[in-house]
Amino acid sequence: MSFGLPASAEGGFEAPSAADFWQPLVGDGAFAITRASIVLLLSAAVISVVLLRVTRRLAVVPSRGQYLTEAVYGMVRNSVARDIIGSRDFLRYVPLLFTLFVLILANNLLGVVPPVQYPTMSRIGFPIALTLVVFALYHVVGIRKHGLVGYFKSFVPKGLPWVIVAFIYPLELITYFFTRPVTLALRLFGNMFAGHILLLLFILGGEYLVFEAGGLMTVAGALAFVMGFVLTLFEMLVEFLQAYVFVLLAAFYIAGALADEH
Amino acid sequence: MDGNIAILGYGLSAIGPGIGVGLIFAAYINGAARQPEARGMLQQIAILGFALTEALAIFGLALAFVFR
């Protein structure tokens, strides 16, 4: 067993749990350098090298790498930023959205790439950090656009009777300051965590069934491996989708803060 | 057999989003079948709705691990 995963302690199979994701390498406690932070640094290095190499030699007839990079950039720029924020002032937010997308995508995909196989976002701290950036940004953008009072007024449409406003306003306040950031962070975390724990369960369970249970269970173990393979493919889809959804929602929140009075 | 009753809570919390996500993609397929040109736009809306609906199940999952 690599990386000391507690697969089968004496006396039966031990199901993977949340504790398996805490893997400090240097130190312990709040300031430990964990496997997740190493993966994050690795992903940052990979992204920088790839993007610098691709954009250094730009050609009219693009190479394969340039074509792929332009496709990803074009997707974030056109189908996320421009379509949602609107063509007037979307360009300012493209760098942030592109960075978020590429960073989350690289970190998520490293969750299934063999030598690494650890999704950074399955530790809640990393999605929270990314969410704080988006959370601060859309409030700052909204306050700059409408002014402090105007921003808080823009949560509900103008011209509603005060009885309805009294009911709706607390809900909107909860939405803007609690539900949005919490769901944004939890969605990314939950998907990566649940997906990876599922892979751990099928692959470690399959390993246990094949090598330790024996007998007829070997067949079940083989089936578990097949299921693990299928779920790995499914995970790759989910990983891409979650990076896309995170950026989509970030753009959606920015657009909401920027929106003019109806 | 041992376990934790919080996991049952996750199972319960997954019912609603399961139905909701099904409804969203049913509507998306319907829309794309009726008007194939609108597919790109519908896809974005469908994924957005899917992400918002899924949040409830994710809450359930997180709470299942919080209260274990």
Coordinates of C-alpha atoms in Angstrom, one line a residue:
Chain A
M1 CA 0.0 0.0 0.0
S2 CA 1.4 3.3 -1.0
F3 CA 1.0 6.5 1.0
G4 CA 0.0 4.5 4.1
L5 CA -3.7 4.2 3.4
P6 CA -5.3 2.1 6.2
A7 CA -6.9 -0.4 3.8
S8 CA -7.1 -3.6 5.9
A9 CA -6.2 -3.5 9.5
E10 CA -6.3 -6.8 11.3
G11 CA -9.8 -8.3 11.5
G12 CA -11.6 -7.2 8.4
F13 CA -11.9 -4.4 5.9
E14 CA -11.9 -0.9 7.1
A15 CA -14.0 1.5 5.0
P16 CA -12.2 4.6 3.8
S17 CA -13.2 7.7 5.9
A18 CA -12.6 11.4 6.0
A19 CA -9.5 10.8 8.1
D20 CA -7.8 9.3 5.0
F21 CA -7.6 12.7 3.4
W22 CA -5.5 14.2 6.2
Q23 CA -2.0 13.5 5.1
P24 CA 0.6 15.8 6.6
L25 CA 4.1 15.5 5.2
V26 CA 6.0 18.0 7.2
G27 CA 4.9 19.2 10.6
D28 CA 1.4 18.7 12.1
G29 CA -1.6 20.8 13.0
A30 CA -2.7 24.0 11.3
F31 CA 0.6 24.9 9.6
A32 CA 1.6 21.4 8.4
I33 CA 2.6 21.0 4.8
T34 CA 0.2 18.4 3.6
R35 CA -0.1 16.4 0.5
A36 CA -2.8 18.7 -0.7
S37 CA -0.6 21.8 -0.6
I38 CA 2.1 19.9 -2.5
V39 CA -0.4 19.0 -5.2
L40 CA -1.5 22.7 -5.3
L41 CA 2.0 23.9 -5.8
L42 CA 2.6 21.2 -8.4
S43 CA -0.5 22.3 -10.3
A44 CA 0.5 25.9 -10.2
A45 CA 3.9 25.0 -11.6
V46 CA 2.4 22.8 -14.3
I47 CA 0.0 25.6 -15.3
S48 CA 2.7 28.3 -15.4
V49 CA 5.1 26.2 -17.5
V50 CA 2.4 25.1 -19.9
L51 CA 0.9 28.6 -20.4
L52 CA 4.3 30.3 -20.7
R53 CA 5.5 27.8 -23.2
V54 CA 2.4 28.0 -25.3
T55 CA 2.0 31.7 -25.3
R56 CA 5.7 32.4 -26.0
R57 CA 5.5 31.3 -29.6
L58 CA 2.1 32.3 -30.9
A59 CA 1.4 31.6 -34.5
V60 CA -1.4 32.4 -36.9
V61 CA -1.5 28.7 -37.7
P62 CA -1.7 27.4 -34.1
S63 CA 0.2 24.4 -32.9
R64 CA -1.8 21.7 -31.1
G65 CA -1.0 23.2 -27.6
Q66 CA -1.9 26.7 -28.7
Y67 CA -5.1 25.5 -30.2
L68 CA -6.1 23.7 -27.0
T69 CA -5.2 26.6 -24.8
E70 CA -7.1 29.0 -27.0
A71 CA -10.1 26.7 -26.9
V72 CA -10.1 26.7 -23.1
Y73 CA -9.6 30.4 -22.9
G74 CA -12.3 31.0 -25.5
M75 CA -14.7 28.9 -23.6
V76 CA -14.2 30.9 -20.4
R77 CA -14.1 34.2 -22.2
N78 CA -17.1 33.8 -24.5
S79 CA -19.4 31.2 -23.2
V80 CA -19.0 32.0 -19.5
A81 CA -17.8 35.6 -19.0
R82 CA -19.4 37.4 -22.0
D83 CA -22.7 35.5 -22.1
I84 CA -23.3 36.0 -18.3
I85 CA -21.7 39.2 -17.3
G86 CA -22.6 41.0 -20.6
S87 CA -20.4 42.4 -23.3
R88 CA -20.0 45.8 -21.7
D89 CA -17.7 45.0 -18.8
F90 CA -16.9 41.3 -18.9
L91 CA -13.3 41.8 -20.0
R92 CA -12.1 42.9 -16.5
Y93 CA -13.2 39.6 -15.0
V94 CA -11.8 37.3 -17.6
P95 CA -8.3 36.9 -16.0
L96 CA -9.8 35.9 -12.7
L97 CA -12.3 33.5 -14.1
F98 CA -9.7 31.9 -16.4
T99 CA -7.3 31.6 -13.5
L100 CA -10.0 30.0 -11.3
F101 CA -11.0 27.6 -14.0
V102 CA -7.6 26.4 -15.0
L103 CA -6.5 26.1 -11.3
I104 CA -9.5 24.1 -10.3
L105 CA -9.4 22.0 -13.4
A106 CA -5.8 21.1 -13.0
N107 CA -6.2 20.3 -9.3
N108 CA -9.3 18.2 -9.9
L109 CA -7.7 16.3 -12.8
L110 CA -4.6 15.6 -10.6
G111 CA -7.1 13.6 -8.5
V112 CA -7.0 10.8 -11.0
V113 CA -3.6 11.2 -12.6
P114 CA -1.7 8.2 -11.4
P115 CA 1.5 9.4 -9.6
V116 CA -0.5 12.1 -7.7
Q117 CA -4.0 10.9 -7.3
Y118 CA -5.1 13.4 -4.7
P119 CA -7.8 16.0 -5.3
T120 CA -6.7 19.1 -3.6
M121 CA -10.2 20.4 -3.2
S122 CA -11.2 17.4 -1.1
R123 CA -9.7 19.4 1.8
I124 CA -12.3 22.0 2.6
G125 CA -9.7 24.8 3.2
F126 CA -8.8 25.1 -0.4
P127 CA -12.3 25.6 -1.8
I128 CA -13.0 28.1 1.1
A129 CA -9.9 30.1 0.0
L130 CA -11.1 30.3 -3.6
T131 CA -14.6 31.1 -2.5
L132 CA -13.4 34.0 -0.3
V133 CA -11.8 35.6 -3.4
V134 CA -15.1 35.4 -5.3
F135 CA -17.1 36.4 -2.2
A136 CA -15.0 39.5 -1.6
L137 CA -15.0 40.3 -5.3
Y138 CA -18.7 40.4 -6.0
H139 CA -19.4 42.5 -2.9
V140 CA -16.7 45.0 -3.8
V141 CA -17.9 45.1 -7.4
G142 CA -21.5 45.6 -6.3
I143 CA -20.6 48.4 -3.7
R144 CA -18.5 50.2 -6.3
K145 CA -21.3 50.1 -8.8
H146 CA -24.2 51.0 -6.6
G147 CA -22.7 52.6 -3.6
L148 CA -23.0 51.0 -0.2
V149 CA -26.6 51.8 0.4
G150 CA -27.6 51.3 -3.2
Y151 CA -26.0 47.9 -3.2
F152 CA -28.0 46.7 -0.2
K153 CA -31.1 48.2 -1.8
S154 CA -30.5 46.4 -5.0
F155 CA -31.0 43.0 -3.3
V156 CA -34.8 43.4 -3.8
P157 CA -36.5 44.9 -6.9
K158 CA -37.7 48.4 -6.6
G159 CA -41.4 49.2 -6.1
L160 CA -42.4 46.2 -4.0
P161 CA -44.9 46.9 -1.1
W162 CA -43.1 47.0 2.2
V163 CA -44.9 44.0 3.6
I164 CA -43.3 41.8 0.9
V165 CA -39.9 43.5 1.3
A166 CA -40.0 42.7 5.0
F167 CA -40.4 39.0 4.1
I168 CA -38.0 38.8 1.2
Y169 CA -35.2 41.0 2.4
P170 CA -33.9 38.7 5.2
L171 CA -34.0 35.8 2.7
E172 CA -32.0 37.7 0.1
L173 CA -29.6 38.8 2.8
I174 CA -29.0 35.2 3.8
T175 CA -28.6 34.3 0.1
Y176 CA -26.0 36.9 -0.5
F177 CA -24.0 36.5 2.7
F178 CA -24.5 32.9 3.7
T179 CA -26.0 30.5 1.1
R180 CA -23.9 31.6 -1.9
P181 CA -20.4 31.4 -0.4
V182 CA -21.2 28.3 1.6
T183 CA -22.7 26.4 -1.3
L184 CA -20.0 27.5 -3.7
A185 CA -17.2 26.1 -1.4
L186 CA -19.2 23.0 -0.3
R187 CA -20.2 22.0 -3.8
L188 CA -16.6 21.8 -5.0
F189 CA -15.4 20.2 -1.8
G190 CA -18.3 17.7 -1.6
N191 CA -18.0 16.6 -5.2
M192 CA -14.3 16.0 -5.0
F193 CA -14.4 14.4 -1.6
A194 CA -17.4 12.1 -2.4
G195 CA -16.0 11.1 -5.7
H196 CA -12.6 10.3 -4.3
I197 CA -13.9 8.4 -1.4
L198 CA -16.0 6.3 -3.8
L199 CA -12.9 5.5 -5.8
L200 CA -11.1 4.6 -2.6
L201 CA -13.9 2.3 -1.5
F202 CA -14.1 0.4 -4.8
I203 CA -10.4 0.0 -5.4
L204 CA -9.4 -0.7 -1.8
G205 CA -12.5 -2.9 -1.3
G206 CA -11.6 -4.7 -4.5
E207 CA -8.0 -5.2 -3.3
Y208 CA -9.3 -6.6 0.0
L209 CA -11.7 -9.0 -1.7
V210 CA -9.2 -10.3 -4.2
F211 CA -6.1 -10.6 -1.9
E212 CA -7.5 -11.3 1.5
A213 CA -11.1 -12.6 1.3
G214 CA -10.4 -15.2 -1.3
G215 CA -12.7 -17.9 -2.7
L216 CA -15.7 -16.7 -4.6
M217 CA -15.1 -13.2 -3.3
T218 CA -12.3 -12.8 -5.8
V219 CA -14.9 -12.5 -8.6
A220 CA -16.7 -9.8 -6.6
G221 CA -13.3 -8.1 -6.2
A222 CA -12.7 -8.1 -9.9
L223 CA -16.1 -6.6 -10.4
A224 CA -15.2 -3.9 -7.9
F225 CA -12.1 -3.1 -9.9
V226 CA -14.2 -2.8 -13.1
M227 CA -16.5 -0.5 -11.2
G228 CA -13.5 1.5 -9.9
F229 CA -12.4 2.0 -13.5
V230 CA -15.8 3.1 -14.7
L231 CA -16.1 5.5 -11.8
T232 CA -12.7 6.9 -12.6
L233 CA -14.0 7.9 -16.0
F234 CA -17.1 9.3 -14.4
E235 CA -14.9 11.3 -12.0
M236 CA -13.0 12.9 -14.9
L237 CA -16.4 14.2 -16.2
V238 CA -17.4 15.4 -12.8
E239 CA -14.0 17.1 -12.3
F240 CA -14.3 19.1 -15.5
L241 CA -18.0 19.9 -14.7
Q242 CA -17.2 21.2 -11.3
A243 CA -14.5 23.5 -12.5
Y244 CA -16.9 24.8 -15.1
V245 CA -19.7 25.2 -12.5
F246 CA -17.5 27.0 -10.1
V247 CA -16.6 29.6 -12.7
L248 CA -20.1 29.7 -14.1
L249 CA -21.5 30.6 -10.6
A250 CA -18.7 33.1 -9.9
A251 CA -19.6 34.9 -13.2
F252 CA -23.3 34.6 -12.3
Y253 CA -22.7 36.3 -8.9
I254 CA -20.5 39.0 -10.4
A255 CA -23.2 39.6 -13.0
G256 CA -25.8 39.8 -10.2
A257 CA -23.8 42.4 -8.3
L258 CA -23.3 44.4 -11.5
A259 CA -26.9 44.3 -12.7
D260 CA -28.7 47.6 -13.2
E261 CA -32.0 48.4 -11.7
H262 CA -34.8 46.5 -13.3
Chain B
M1 CA -23.3 -4.5 11.4
D2 CA -22.4 -1.0 12.6
G3 CA -22.6 2.4 11.1
N4 CA -23.9 5.9 11.7
I5 CA -27.4 7.1 11.5
A6 CA -26.1 10.4 10.0
I7 CA -25.5 8.5 6.7
L8 CA -29.3 7.8 6.6
G9 CA -29.8 11.6 6.7
Y10 CA -27.6 11.8 3.6
G11 CA -29.7 9.2 1.9
L12 CA -32.8 11.2 2.7
S13 CA -31.3 14.5 1.6
A14 CA -30.3 12.9 -1.8
I15 CA -33.9 12.1 -2.7
G16 CA -35.0 15.6 -3.4
P17 CA -32.0 16.7 -5.5
G18 CA -32.2 13.4 -7.3
I19 CA -35.7 14.1 -8.5
G20 CA -34.8 17.7 -9.1
V21 CA -31.8 17.0 -11.3
G22 CA -33.8 14.5 -13.2
L23 CA -36.5 17.1 -13.9
I24 CA -33.9 19.6 -15.0
F25 CA -32.3 17.3 -17.5
A26 CA -35.6 16.0 -18.7
A27 CA -36.6 19.6 -19.5
Y28 CA -33.2 20.2 -21.2
I29 CA -33.6 17.1 -23.4
N30 CA -37.1 18.2 -24.3
G31 CA -36.0 21.7 -25.2
A32 CA -33.0 20.5 -27.2
A33 CA -35.3 18.0 -29.1
R34 CA -37.8 20.7 -29.9
Q35 CA -35.3 23.4 -30.8
P36 CA -31.8 22.0 -31.6
E37 CA -30.4 25.4 -32.3
A38 CA -31.0 26.5 -28.7
R39 CA -28.9 23.6 -27.4
G40 CA -25.9 25.7 -26.3
M41 CA -27.9 28.2 -24.4
L42 CA -30.1 25.5 -22.8
Q43 CA -27.0 23.5 -21.8
Q44 CA -25.6 26.4 -19.7
I45 CA -29.0 26.9 -18.0
A46 CA -29.3 23.2 -17.3
I47 CA -25.9 23.0 -15.8
L48 CA -26.5 26.0 -13.7
G49 CA -29.8 24.6 -12.4
F50 CA -28.1 21.2 -11.8
A51 CA -25.4 22.9 -9.7
L52 CA -27.9 24.8 -7.6
T53 CA -30.2 21.7 -7.1
E54 CA -27.2 19.5 -6.2
A55 CA -26.2 21.8 -3.4
L56 CA -28.8 20.3 -1.1
A57 CA -27.4 16.8 -1.5
I58 CA -23.9 18.2 -0.9
F59 CA -25.2 19.8 2.3
G60 CA -26.4 16.4 3.4
L61 CA -23.1 14.8 2.6
A62 CA -21.2 17.4 4.5
L63 CA -23.5 17.1 7.5
A64 CA -23.3 13.3 7.4
F65 CA -19.6 13.6 8.1
V66 CA -19.9 16.5 10.5
F67 CA -22.3 14.6 12.8
R68 CA -20.7 11.2 12.7

